[in-house]
Each structure stands twice: as C-alpha cells, then as structure tokens.
Amino acid sequence: MIFGFGKKKKDVVEEQQEEIEMISFLGAMNGKSANLKENPGLVKMGLNPAREIISDAIARRAMTVRLDPKGDRTQVSLMVDGIPFPGPKLPKQQGLAVTQVLKLLAGLNIQVRDKPQKGGIKAELSKIPYELTIDVAPVPGGERLSVYADNLKTRPEKPDDLIIPESLREKFREYSKIKSGLLLACGSPRSGVTTAAVGLLRSLDAYIFNIYTVHKDGTRDLPYVTAFEWEEGDDLEKTVLRCQRVEADVIFCPPIDSDAVAKVLFEASERTMLVSEFYAKDAAQGLLQLIKWVGDPQVVASQLKGLFTQKLIRKLCDKCKQAYAPNPKLLEKIGLPPKSVKALYRQRVPPQELAKGEVWEPCPKCNDLGYYDRTGMFEFLEMTEGMQSVVTGDATVEAIRAQMKKDKMLTLQQDGLRLVADGTTSLEELQQAFKGPAPAPRKSV
C-alpha cells in the first residue's frame, strides 16, 4: 500500500506485505478506447501506481483524490468526508505518468496540457462498481488532476436514502399536481446536487404522473421514468417541446449552467412541470442567480415553485461518540428547547492523562477521527406571495432569508439543529459547516 496514515511503522510494514485487491479500470465513460499499447512507457511507469493510489484511497473512504505538481514532486491528497488529508509525495515524473495514464483511460487527449479537460472511467473494486470522474486543469508546473470516486452500489438514489423529511416530499408532490412551473435543486459543487435533484424527482408519484427525462446522464436509476430520445440536430428547446407533445406531466431536464438554458426552461415551464439542478451556495443565492439568468424577476416569481438545497455534514461515529448534558442557556441561544433536549453528543477525545497501566484504544470504526460518513441538511425555498413580492422588488440575500424565516420555511441551519438534537452530528461540526473553508489538513486518517 502507498498510504500508511495514523499507523505504526510495524503495522504499515505488515500491511504492505499483504496482497491487496486492486481496482480494475473497465473503460472510459465516453466510450473512447484507451490504446495502452501505443504508450508502453507511460503504462509501465504510471498504471500500477494509479491503481494503488485509488484502491488505497477508496479503502480509506476517500472519495476524492488529488495530484498537485509541487516543484520536483507531486503531492497526493485525499478528502475523507469532506476533510483534507495529505498523502504521499511522488517523484515528478511518476506523478506526471499517473496523471497522463488516468487521462488516457478516461478518453481524454494526453497531448493537451494547457486546457481543462473532464472525463470518466468505469471501474470495479471488490465486485463493487465505481465511476471515477477525472478533472484536469493546467497549473504552474504542470496539471492538477482530481479523481472523484462514486460508489454506484451505495450511491443514494431514493428519498429514503437521502433521508428527505416526509413533510418536504409531500410539498414536492403537491407542487407537481400543478403540472407547470419549475422545481429545482441547487447546491455547491461536489455537494450531491444531482443526487438531490434525483431525490426530488423520485419523491413525485410516478404512478400518477407521466414522468420523462431528457437528461443525458444515463447512469442514474430512474424507475418508472421514461427516457426521451434526442433527435440528431435538435437542441434542448426542441427536445423539451417534442417531449411536451407526448403529454408529459413532469420532465427531468439537464442542469442549468447558463442564461440560455435558464430561459429555455422557464419558458417551457408554462406548459409542463420541469425538474432540474444548478450550482449555488444556498437557496437565497440560487434565487438571485436565477433572476440574473432569466433577466425578468416577474417570470421567476410566477414560474419558480421551489428551490431544494442540500448541504453535506459529517456524522458522529456511532461507535465512539460521547453524550453530555448541554447548558440550558446555550440550547435557548441556538434555538433548541431545553426541556426536550436532555443530551447532546460530541466526538470522543482521549483523556489528558491515563491511569497507570491504562491503554487508550483507538476506535476501530473511525480510527479516532470521531466522525464517519456524511449526511445531508436540507432547505426548501417556496415561492409564497411574500417571496414573490421580494423577488419582484428589492431582492437581496438578506431580504430572501428574512422572508424565508417569516414564512417559516425549512432552512439549512434549522435542519442542522435537528441533526444536532438527535445525535447525528455535533454542535461543533454544525458551526464548522457554516464557517466556510474546510479545516486544515490532518496528519493522519
């Protein structure tokens, strides 16, 4: 193994002596063939290290791996549950070979090094299918490569997987009965925006409504949703129009990434309910972005039905989390009822001193990180009469959030407090989630 974070040297040596299963690369997601025989030197230097790095990272629950050129070395770093950890440093030439071979396997052009490229690799490890999204960007000294590993077996698809509250699902279903307008999911990149959009879509009753998808992402499991084929030469506007002619009640559309796409979907939503997604920090920021894209606040106010936002937060390890009695004044300050919340939870920390002969045993599940896996906090902005007035008037982030509070809409902060109260996460983690940047890189994982 390449990584030995948080382990004694003896343990690492013994582990390295064990034969470990390596990930298998099954082909580019874009269908292009990787001719490895034409690049024997590249394959010899980079293929096995690439397999080792990704296999070991997945074994340590790292869903993101990044390779950064740093002078005469390439720094490998991991993201475990959204927290960065440093990995090994590779010689510059080996790091370059790993980057190039992964580009090759993803169907990207290995000759292009001065422009961003994005692709994907189908893979399998321990009989579990993965999709490896490959992002490459030029940086001083070479290229930065990011690998996002998506476990297709455990990827949340259903509302129950996402733990979307039933009250929100009911709101989604009620809006879909209107059969016009837009229900959108938004969030930051790598926060599960597409998963949230799929969860929103699957909250709708596919037995009652005719639901179609014109989304070209064919990797998602959408039972009882009919895939609508694009015709050669047709753009999004023509495809959606053709789909509407077959009496679709709901259409799942590609992500909104420009004013052109936004205008097409808002116009089409006058005749059919549309579901889509886009990037935004939260619902308030997303609403302002839509107004900017569409260019007409009145259209946004009349056609948008709701914005569904998901933000990921770490879960306390259920094997080692510690309960404590919270200060009633603190509970009142943060908005939790002191009478109903008798205990909160936090991560286990070792005592400052151990009794003679006592040994501190690290948690076998989380390796003393205190957290294991992530879950979602949710927010739903509804286009109430009050919100319509804000949108058509002086729409600011502050005004939108104030109206959400006035209309008692579910916000990320409120849902986060729910997760604190039920022991899913800690108050410290919730505070960190809204501070902005992730904590500094850790020394062990």
CSV table of C-alpha atoms in Angstrom, one decimal:
chain,number,residue,atom,x,y,z
A,1,MET,CA,0.0,0.0,0.0
A,2,ILE,CA,1.1,3.6,-0.6
A,3,PHE,CA,-0.6,5.2,2.4
A,4,GLY,CA,0.0,4.4,6.0
A,5,PHE,CA,-1.6,7.3,7.8
A,6,GLY,CA,-2.1,7.1,11.5
A,7,LYS,CA,-0.4,3.7,11.8
A,8,LYS,CA,2.7,2.5,13.5
A,9,LYS,CA,5.7,1.6,11.2
A,10,LYS,CA,5.4,-2.1,12.2
A,11,ASP,CA,1.7,-2.1,11.2
A,12,VAL,CA,2.4,-0.5,7.9
A,13,VAL,CA,5.2,-3.0,7.0
A,14,GLU,CA,2.9,-5.9,7.8
A,15,GLU,CA,0.1,-4.4,5.8
A,16,GLN,CA,2.4,-3.8,2.8
A,17,GLN,CA,3.3,-7.5,2.9
A,18,GLU,CA,-0.3,-8.5,2.5
A,19,GLU,CA,-1.7,-8.9,-1.0
A,20,ILE,CA,-4.4,-6.3,-1.5
A,21,GLU,CA,-7.1,-6.3,-4.2
A,22,MET,CA,-6.5,-3.6,-6.8
A,23,ILE,CA,-9.1,-1.6,-8.7
A,24,SER,CA,-9.9,-2.6,-12.3
A,25,PHE,CA,-10.3,0.0,-14.9
A,26,LEU,CA,-13.1,-1.1,-17.3
A,27,GLY,CA,-13.1,1.7,-19.9
A,28,ALA,CA,-13.8,5.4,-20.5
A,29,MET,CA,-17.3,6.6,-19.7
A,30,ASN,CA,-17.3,8.5,-23.1
A,31,GLY,CA,-16.8,5.2,-24.9
A,32,LYS,CA,-13.4,6.1,-26.3
A,33,SER,CA,-10.9,3.3,-26.3
A,34,ALA,CA,-7.6,3.7,-24.5
A,35,ASN,CA,-4.8,2.3,-26.7
A,36,LEU,CA,-2.3,1.4,-24.0
A,37,LYS,CA,-0.1,-0.4,-26.4
A,38,GLU,CA,0.8,2.8,-28.1
A,39,ASN,CA,2.1,4.3,-24.8
A,40,PRO,CA,4.1,1.4,-23.2
A,41,GLY,CA,6.5,3.8,-21.2
A,42,LEU,CA,3.6,5.7,-19.8
A,43,VAL,CA,1.8,2.5,-18.8
A,44,LYS,CA,4.9,1.0,-17.2
A,45,MET,CA,5.6,4.0,-15.0
A,46,GLY,CA,2.0,5.1,-14.2
A,47,LEU,CA,-0.6,2.4,-14.4
A,48,ASN,CA,0.2,0.4,-11.3
A,49,PRO,CA,0.8,3.5,-9.1
A,50,ALA,CA,-2.5,4.9,-10.3
A,51,ARG,CA,-4.3,1.7,-9.3
A,52,GLU,CA,-2.6,1.6,-5.9
A,53,ILE,CA,-3.4,5.2,-5.2
A,54,ILE,CA,-7.1,4.9,-6.0
A,55,SER,CA,-7.5,1.5,-4.4
A,56,ASP,CA,-5.9,2.5,-1.2
A,57,ALA,CA,-7.8,5.8,-1.1
A,58,ILE,CA,-11.1,4.1,-1.5
A,59,ALA,CA,-10.2,1.6,1.2
A,60,ARG,CA,-9.7,4.6,3.5
A,61,ARG,CA,-13.1,6.0,2.4
A,62,ALA,CA,-11.6,8.9,0.5
A,63,MET,CA,-14.0,9.8,-2.3
A,64,THR,CA,-11.7,12.5,-3.7
A,65,VAL,CA,-8.0,12.1,-4.7
A,66,ARG,CA,-5.9,15.0,-6.0
A,67,LEU,CA,-2.5,15.1,-7.5
A,68,ASP,CA,-0.7,18.5,-7.5
A,69,PRO,CA,2.7,19.2,-9.0
A,70,LYS,CA,4.9,20.8,-6.4
A,71,GLY,CA,8.4,21.5,-7.7
A,72,ASP,CA,10.3,18.2,-8.3
A,73,ARG,CA,7.4,16.3,-6.6
A,74,THR,CA,3.8,15.5,-7.0
A,75,GLN,CA,1.7,15.8,-3.8
A,76,VAL,CA,-1.2,13.4,-3.4
A,77,SER,CA,-4.0,14.5,-1.1
A,78,LEU,CA,-7.3,12.9,-0.1
A,79,MET,CA,-10.7,14.1,1.0
A,80,VAL,CA,-12.4,11.9,3.6
A,81,ASP,CA,-15.9,13.1,4.5
A,82,GLY,CA,-15.1,16.5,3.1
A,83,ILE,CA,-11.9,16.9,5.2
A,84,PRO,CA,-8.5,17.1,3.5
A,85,PHE,CA,-5.6,14.7,4.4
A,86,PRO,CA,-2.1,14.7,3.0
A,87,GLY,CA,-1.0,11.7,1.1
A,88,PRO,CA,2.5,10.6,-0.2
A,89,LYS,CA,4.8,12.6,-2.4
A,90,LEU,CA,5.7,11.1,-5.7
A,91,PRO,CA,8.7,11.8,-7.9
A,92,LYS,CA,7.7,14.4,-10.5
A,93,GLN,CA,8.0,12.0,-13.5
A,94,GLN,CA,5.9,9.3,-11.8
A,95,GLY,CA,3.3,11.8,-10.8
A,96,LEU,CA,3.1,13.0,-14.4
A,97,ALA,CA,2.8,9.4,-15.6
A,98,VAL,CA,-0.1,8.7,-13.2
A,99,THR,CA,-1.9,11.9,-14.4
A,100,GLN,CA,-1.4,11.0,-18.1
A,101,VAL,CA,-2.4,7.4,-17.8
A,102,LEU,CA,-5.6,8.3,-16.0
A,103,LYS,CA,-6.3,10.9,-18.7
A,104,LEU,CA,-5.7,8.2,-21.3
A,105,LEU,CA,-8.1,5.7,-19.5
A,106,ALA,CA,-10.8,8.5,-19.3
A,107,GLY,CA,-10.7,9.0,-23.0
A,108,LEU,CA,-9.0,12.4,-22.8
A,109,ASN,CA,-6.3,13.9,-25.0
A,110,ILE,CA,-3.0,13.3,-23.3
A,111,GLN,CA,-1.3,15.7,-25.8
A,112,VAL,CA,-3.4,18.7,-24.4
A,113,ARG,CA,-1.9,20.0,-21.2
A,114,ASP,CA,-2.8,23.7,-21.4
A,115,LYS,CA,-6.6,23.4,-21.2
A,116,PRO,CA,-9.1,21.9,-18.7
A,117,GLN,CA,-10.4,18.5,-19.5
A,118,LYS,CA,-13.1,16.3,-17.9
A,119,GLY,CA,-13.9,12.7,-18.4
A,120,GLY,CA,-14.6,9.5,-16.5
A,121,ILE,CA,-13.6,5.9,-16.0
A,122,LYS,CA,-15.8,2.9,-15.3
A,123,ALA,CA,-14.1,0.8,-12.6
A,124,GLU,CA,-14.6,-2.1,-10.2
A,125,LEU,CA,-13.1,-2.9,-6.8
A,126,SER,CA,-14.2,-5.9,-4.7
A,127,LYS,CA,-17.1,-6.5,-7.1
A,128,ILE,CA,-18.4,-3.0,-6.4
A,129,PRO,CA,-18.9,-0.8,-9.5
A,130,TYR,CA,-17.5,2.7,-9.4
A,131,GLU,CA,-17.5,5.7,-11.6
A,132,LEU,CA,-14.3,7.8,-11.5
A,133,THR,CA,-14.8,11.3,-12.6
A,134,ILE,CA,-11.5,12.8,-13.9
A,135,ASP,CA,-10.9,16.6,-13.8
A,136,VAL,CA,-7.7,18.0,-15.2
A,137,ALA,CA,-6.7,21.7,-15.0
A,138,PRO,CA,-3.5,23.4,-16.0
A,139,VAL,CA,-1.5,24.9,-13.1
A,140,PRO,CA,2.0,26.3,-12.8
A,141,GLY,CA,4.4,23.4,-13.2
A,142,GLY,CA,2.0,21.0,-14.9
A,143,GLU,CA,-1.5,19.8,-14.4
A,144,ARG,CA,-3.7,19.3,-11.3
A,145,LEU,CA,-5.7,16.1,-11.5
A,146,SER,CA,-8.7,15.4,-9.4
A,147,VAL,CA,-10.4,12.0,-9.2
A,148,TYR,CA,-13.9,11.7,-7.7
A,149,ALA,CA,-14.9,8.1,-6.9
A,150,ASP,CA,-18.6,7.4,-6.9
A,151,ASN,CA,-19.7,4.0,-5.4
A,152,LEU,CA,-22.6,3.0,-7.6
A,153,LYS,CA,-23.8,0.4,-5.1
A,154,THR,CA,-24.2,2.8,-2.2
A,155,ARG,CA,-24.9,6.0,-4.1
A,156,PRO,CA,-28.2,7.4,-2.6
A,157,GLU,CA,-31.0,7.5,-5.2
A,158,LYS,CA,-34.3,7.2,-3.3
A,159,PRO,CA,-35.7,9.9,-1.0
A,160,ASP,CA,-35.3,7.4,1.9
A,161,ASP,CA,-31.6,7.1,1.0
A,162,LEU,CA,-31.2,10.9,1.3
A,163,ILE,CA,-33.4,11.0,4.4
A,164,ILE,CA,-35.5,13.7,2.9
A,165,PRO,CA,-38.2,14.6,5.5
A,166,GLU,CA,-41.7,13.3,4.6
A,167,SER,CA,-43.0,16.9,5.0
A,168,LEU,CA,-40.8,18.0,2.2
A,169,ARG,CA,-41.7,15.1,0.0
A,170,GLU,CA,-45.4,16.0,0.4
A,171,LYS,CA,-44.6,19.5,-0.6
A,172,PHE,CA,-42.9,18.3,-3.8
A,173,ARG,CA,-45.9,16.1,-4.6
A,174,GLU,CA,-48.4,18.9,-4.1
A,175,TYR,CA,-46.4,21.2,-6.4
A,176,SER,CA,-46.2,18.5,-9.1
A,177,LYS,CA,-50.0,18.4,-9.2
A,178,ILE,CA,-50.0,21.9,-10.8
A,179,LYS,CA,-48.3,20.4,-13.9
A,180,SER,CA,-46.4,23.6,-14.7
A,181,GLY,CA,-43.6,25.6,-13.2
A,182,LEU,CA,-40.1,24.6,-12.0
A,183,LEU,CA,-38.9,22.6,-9.0
A,184,LEU,CA,-35.1,23.0,-8.8
A,185,ALA,CA,-32.3,21.5,-6.7
A,186,CYS,CA,-29.2,23.7,-6.0
A,187,GLY,CA,-26.0,23.4,-4.0
A,188,SER,CA,-22.3,23.8,-4.1
A,189,PRO,CA,-20.2,21.6,-6.5
A,190,ARG,CA,-19.5,18.1,-5.1
A,191,SER,CA,-22.3,18.5,-2.5
A,192,GLY,CA,-24.6,16.0,-4.2
A,193,VAL,CA,-26.6,18.4,-6.3
A,194,THR,CA,-27.6,15.8,-8.9
A,195,THR,CA,-28.4,13.3,-6.2
A,196,ALA,CA,-30.7,15.9,-4.6
A,197,ALA,CA,-32.4,16.6,-7.9
A,198,VAL,CA,-32.9,12.8,-8.4
A,199,GLY,CA,-34.3,12.5,-4.9
A,200,LEU,CA,-36.7,15.4,-5.6
A,201,LEU,CA,-37.8,13.7,-8.8
A,202,ARG,CA,-38.3,10.4,-7.1
A,203,SER,CA,-40.4,12.0,-4.4
A,204,LEU,CA,-43.1,12.5,-7.1
A,205,ASP,CA,-45.7,9.9,-7.8
A,206,ALA,CA,-44.6,8.1,-11.0
A,207,TYR,CA,-47.8,6.0,-10.9
A,208,ILE,CA,-50.0,9.1,-11.2
A,209,PHE,CA,-47.8,11.3,-13.4
A,210,ASN,CA,-46.2,10.7,-16.8
A,211,ILE,CA,-42.6,11.5,-16.0
A,212,TYR,CA,-40.0,11.8,-18.7
A,213,THR,CA,-36.3,12.6,-18.7
A,214,VAL,CA,-34.3,14.5,-21.3
A,215,HIS,CA,-31.2,14.5,-19.1
A,216,LYS,CA,-28.4,12.8,-20.9
A,217,ASP,CA,-26.9,11.4,-17.7
A,218,GLY,CA,-27.9,7.8,-18.2
A,219,THR,CA,-26.1,6.4,-15.1
A,220,ARG,CA,-28.9,7.2,-12.6
A,221,ASP,CA,-31.6,4.6,-11.8
A,222,LEU,CA,-34.9,6.2,-12.5
A,223,PRO,CA,-37.6,3.6,-12.3
A,224,TYR,CA,-41.0,4.4,-14.0
A,225,VAL,CA,-39.4,7.4,-15.6
A,226,THR,CA,-39.3,7.3,-19.4
A,227,ALA,CA,-36.1,8.3,-21.2
A,228,PHE,CA,-36.9,10.6,-24.1
A,229,GLU,CA,-34.5,10.3,-27.0
A,230,TRP,CA,-32.9,13.4,-28.5
A,231,GLU,CA,-33.0,13.6,-32.3
A,232,GLU,CA,-29.9,14.4,-34.2
A,233,GLY,CA,-29.5,18.2,-34.7
A,234,ASP,CA,-32.1,19.1,-32.0
A,235,ASP,CA,-31.2,21.4,-29.2
A,236,LEU,CA,-32.7,21.5,-25.7
A,237,GLU,CA,-35.6,23.7,-26.6
A,238,LYS,CA,-36.7,21.5,-29.5
A,239,THR,CA,-36.3,18.3,-27.4
A,240,VAL,CA,-38.3,19.6,-24.5
A,241,LEU,CA,-41.1,20.8,-26.9
A,242,ARG,CA,-41.2,17.3,-28.5
A,243,CYS,CA,-41.4,15.7,-25.1
A,244,GLN,CA,-44.3,18.0,-24.1
A,245,ARG,CA,-46.2,16.8,-27.2
A,246,VAL,CA,-46.4,13.3,-25.8
A,247,GLU,CA,-48.3,14.7,-22.8
A,248,ALA,CA,-45.5,14.6,-20.3
A,249,ASP,CA,-46.6,15.8,-16.8
A,250,VAL,CA,-43.1,16.2,-15.5
A,251,ILE,CA,-39.8,16.5,-17.4
A,252,PHE,CA,-36.4,16.0,-15.8
A,253,CYS,CA,-34.0,18.3,-17.6
A,254,PRO,CA,-30.2,18.8,-17.9
A,255,PRO,CA,-28.5,21.2,-15.4
A,256,ILE,CA,-28.9,24.9,-15.8
A,257,ASP,CA,-25.5,26.3,-16.4
A,258,SER,CA,-26.2,29.5,-18.5
A,259,ASP,CA,-28.8,32.2,-19.1
A,260,ALA,CA,-29.7,30.4,-22.4
A,261,VAL,CA,-30.6,27.2,-20.7
A,262,ALA,CA,-32.5,29.1,-17.9
A,263,LYS,CA,-34.6,31.0,-20.4
A,264,VAL,CA,-35.5,27.8,-22.3
A,265,LEU,CA,-36.6,26.0,-19.2
A,266,PHE,CA,-38.6,28.9,-17.7
A,267,GLU,CA,-40.4,29.4,-21.0
A,268,ALA,CA,-41.2,25.7,-21.3
A,269,SER,CA,-42.4,25.5,-17.7
A,270,GLU,CA,-45.5,27.4,-18.6
A,271,ARG,CA,-46.9,24.2,-20.1
A,272,THR,CA,-45.2,21.4,-18.0
A,273,MET,CA,-43.6,20.9,-14.6
A,274,LEU,CA,-39.8,20.8,-15.0
A,275,VAL,CA,-37.2,19.4,-12.6
A,276,SER,CA,-33.6,20.4,-12.9
A,277,GLU,CA,-30.5,21.5,-11.0
A,278,PHE,CA,-27.8,24.1,-10.8
A,279,TYR,CA,-24.9,25.3,-8.7
A,280,ALA,CA,-25.4,27.8,-5.9
A,281,LYS,CA,-24.3,28.2,-2.3
A,282,ASP,CA,-27.8,28.0,-0.9
A,283,ALA,CA,-31.4,28.8,-1.8
A,284,ALA,CA,-31.1,32.6,-1.4
A,285,GLN,CA,-28.0,32.8,-3.6
A,286,GLY,CA,-29.6,30.4,-6.1
A,287,LEU,CA,-32.7,32.6,-6.4
A,288,LEU,CA,-30.6,35.7,-7.2
A,289,GLN,CA,-28.7,33.6,-9.8
A,290,LEU,CA,-31.9,32.6,-11.5
A,291,ILE,CA,-33.1,36.2,-11.6
A,292,LYS,CA,-29.9,37.2,-13.2
A,293,TRP,CA,-30.0,34.5,-15.8
A,294,VAL,CA,-33.7,34.9,-16.7
A,295,GLY,CA,-33.4,38.7,-16.6
A,296,ASP,CA,-37.1,39.2,-15.6
A,297,PRO,CA,-37.9,38.9,-11.9
A,298,GLN,CA,-41.6,38.6,-12.7
A,299,VAL,CA,-41.1,35.5,-14.8
A,300,VAL,CA,-39.0,33.9,-11.9
A,301,ALA,CA,-41.7,34.8,-9.4
A,302,SER,CA,-44.5,33.3,-11.4
A,303,GLN,CA,-42.8,30.1,-12.7
A,304,LEU,CA,-40.5,29.0,-10.0
A,305,LYS,CA,-42.3,26.9,-7.4
A,306,GLY,CA,-39.4,26.0,-5.1
A,307,LEU,CA,-35.7,25.6,-4.6
A,308,PHE,CA,-34.4,22.5,-2.8
A,309,THR,CA,-30.9,22.7,-1.3
A,310,GLN,CA,-28.7,20.0,0.2
A,311,LYS,CA,-25.5,20.6,2.2
A,312,LEU,CA,-23.4,17.8,3.5
A,313,ILE,CA,-22.3,17.5,7.1
A,314,ARG,CA,-20.2,14.9,8.9
A,315,LYS,CA,-21.9,12.3,11.1
A,316,LEU,CA,-20.5,11.4,14.5
A,317,CYS,CA,-19.2,7.9,14.7
A,318,ASP,CA,-21.9,5.8,16.3
A,319,LYS,CA,-19.3,3.6,17.9
A,320,CYS,CA,-17.4,6.2,20.0
A,321,LYS,CA,-19.5,9.4,20.2
A,322,GLN,CA,-19.9,10.7,23.8
A,323,ALA,CA,-23.1,12.1,25.3
A,324,TYR,CA,-23.0,15.2,27.6
A,325,ALA,CA,-25.5,17.4,29.3
A,326,PRO,CA,-25.8,20.7,27.5
A,327,ASN,CA,-26.1,24.1,29.1
A,328,PRO,CA,-29.8,25.1,29.0
A,329,LYS,CA,-28.8,28.7,28.2
A,330,LEU,CA,-26.8,27.5,25.2
A,331,LEU,CA,-29.8,25.5,24.0
A,332,GLU,CA,-32.0,28.5,24.2
A,333,LYS,CA,-29.5,30.6,22.4
A,334,ILE,CA,-29.2,28.3,19.4
A,335,GLY,CA,-32.9,27.6,19.3
A,336,LEU,CA,-33.3,24.1,20.8
A,337,PRO,CA,-35.9,23.5,23.5
A,338,PRO,CA,-34.1,22.8,26.8
A,339,LYS,CA,-36.9,20.7,28.2
A,340,SER,CA,-36.9,18.2,25.3
A,341,VAL,CA,-33.1,18.0,24.6
A,342,LYS,CA,-31.6,16.2,27.6
A,343,ALA,CA,-28.3,15.3,26.0
A,344,LEU,CA,-26.1,16.3,23.0
A,345,TYR,CA,-23.2,14.3,21.5
A,346,ARG,CA,-19.7,15.1,20.6
A,347,GLN,CA,-16.6,13.2,19.3
A,348,ARG,CA,-14.6,11.2,21.8
A,349,VAL,CA,-11.3,12.7,22.9
A,350,PRO,CA,-8.6,10.9,24.8
A,351,PRO,CA,-8.0,12.0,28.4
A,352,GLN,CA,-5.1,14.3,29.1
A,353,GLU,CA,-3.6,11.7,31.4
A,354,LEU,CA,-4.0,7.9,31.5
A,355,ALA,CA,-4.0,5.9,34.7
A,356,LYS,CA,-1.0,3.6,35.3
A,357,GLY,CA,-1.4,0.6,33.0
A,358,GLU,CA,-4.3,2.0,31.1
A,359,VAL,CA,-4.1,2.0,27.3
A,360,TRP,CA,-6.1,4.3,25.0
A,361,GLU,CA,-7.7,2.1,22.4
A,362,PRO,CA,-8.5,3.9,19.1
A,363,CYS,CA,-12.0,3.5,17.8
A,364,PRO,CA,-11.8,0.5,15.3
A,365,LYS,CA,-14.5,2.1,13.1
A,366,CYS,CA,-13.4,5.7,12.6
A,367,ASN,CA,-9.7,5.4,13.7
A,368,ASP,CA,-10.3,8.1,16.3
A,369,LEU,CA,-11.4,10.7,13.8
A,370,GLY,CA,-14.7,11.0,15.7
A,371,TYR,CA,-16.8,11.1,12.5
A,372,TYR,CA,-17.8,8.6,10.0
A,373,ASP,CA,-19.6,9.3,6.7
A,374,ARG,CA,-21.8,12.3,5.9
A,375,THR,CA,-25.5,13.1,5.7
A,376,GLY,CA,-27.5,16.0,4.2
A,377,MET,CA,-29.0,19.1,5.7
A,378,PHE,CA,-31.9,20.4,3.7
A,379,GLU,CA,-33.5,23.7,2.8
A,380,PHE,CA,-36.6,24.4,0.7
A,381,LEU,CA,-37.4,27.9,-0.5
A,382,GLU,CA,-41.1,28.2,-1.6
A,383,MET,CA,-42.4,30.9,-3.9
A,384,THR,CA,-45.1,32.2,-1.5
A,385,GLU,CA,-46.9,35.5,-2.0
A,386,GLY,CA,-44.4,37.2,0.3
A,387,MET,CA,-41.4,35.7,-1.6
A,388,GLN,CA,-42.9,36.8,-4.9
A,389,SER,CA,-43.0,40.4,-3.5
A,390,VAL,CA,-39.3,40.1,-2.5
A,391,VAL,CA,-38.3,38.8,-5.9
A,392,THR,CA,-40.2,41.5,-7.9
A,393,GLY,CA,-39.0,44.2,-5.5
A,394,ASP,CA,-35.5,44.7,-4.0
A,395,ALA,CA,-34.3,41.1,-4.0
A,396,THR,CA,-31.2,40.6,-1.8
A,397,VAL,CA,-29.8,37.6,0.0
A,398,GLU,CA,-30.8,39.3,3.3
A,399,ALA,CA,-34.3,40.0,2.2
A,400,ILE,CA,-34.8,36.5,0.8
A,401,ARG,CA,-33.6,34.9,4.0
A,402,ALA,CA,-35.7,37.2,6.1
A,403,GLN,CA,-38.8,36.2,4.1
A,404,MET,CA,-37.9,32.5,4.5
A,405,LYS,CA,-37.8,33.0,8.2
A,406,LYS,CA,-41.1,34.9,8.2
A,407,ASP,CA,-42.8,32.2,6.2
A,408,LYS,CA,-41.3,29.5,8.4
A,409,MET,CA,-39.6,27.7,5.6
A,410,LEU,CA,-37.1,24.9,6.3
A,411,THR,CA,-33.5,26.3,6.3
A,412,LEU,CA,-30.1,24.6,6.4
A,413,GLN,CA,-29.4,26.0,9.8
A,414,GLN,CA,-32.7,24.7,11.2
A,415,ASP,CA,-32.3,21.3,9.7
A,416,GLY,CA,-28.7,21.2,11.0
A,417,LEU,CA,-30.0,21.8,14.5
A,418,ARG,CA,-32.3,18.8,14.1
A,419,LEU,CA,-29.3,16.6,13.4
A,420,VAL,CA,-27.6,18.0,16.4
A,421,ALA,CA,-30.6,17.4,18.6
A,422,ASP,CA,-31.0,13.7,17.5
A,423,GLY,CA,-27.3,13.0,18.0
A,424,THR,CA,-26.4,12.6,14.3
A,425,THR,CA,-23.7,15.3,14.4
A,426,SER,CA,-22.2,17.6,16.9
A,427,LEU,CA,-22.7,21.3,17.6
A,428,GLU,CA,-19.1,21.9,16.8
A,429,GLU,CA,-19.4,20.3,13.4
A,430,LEU,CA,-22.5,22.3,12.6
A,431,GLN,CA,-20.7,25.5,13.5
A,432,GLN,CA,-17.8,24.5,11.3
A,433,ALA,CA,-20.1,23.7,8.4
A,434,PHE,CA,-21.2,27.3,8.2
A,435,LYS,CA,-17.8,28.9,8.7
A,436,GLY,CA,-16.8,28.4,5.1
A,437,PRO,CA,-13.3,26.8,4.4
A,438,ALA,CA,-12.7,23.2,5.5
A,439,PRO,CA,-10.5,22.5,8.5
A,440,ALA,CA,-6.7,22.4,7.9
A,441,PRO,CA,-5.3,19.2,6.5
A,442,ARG,CA,-4.9,16.4,9.1
A,443,LYS,CA,-1.8,14.4,9.7
A,444,SER,CA,-3.5,11.0,9.9
A,445,VAL,CA,-6.5,9.2,8.6
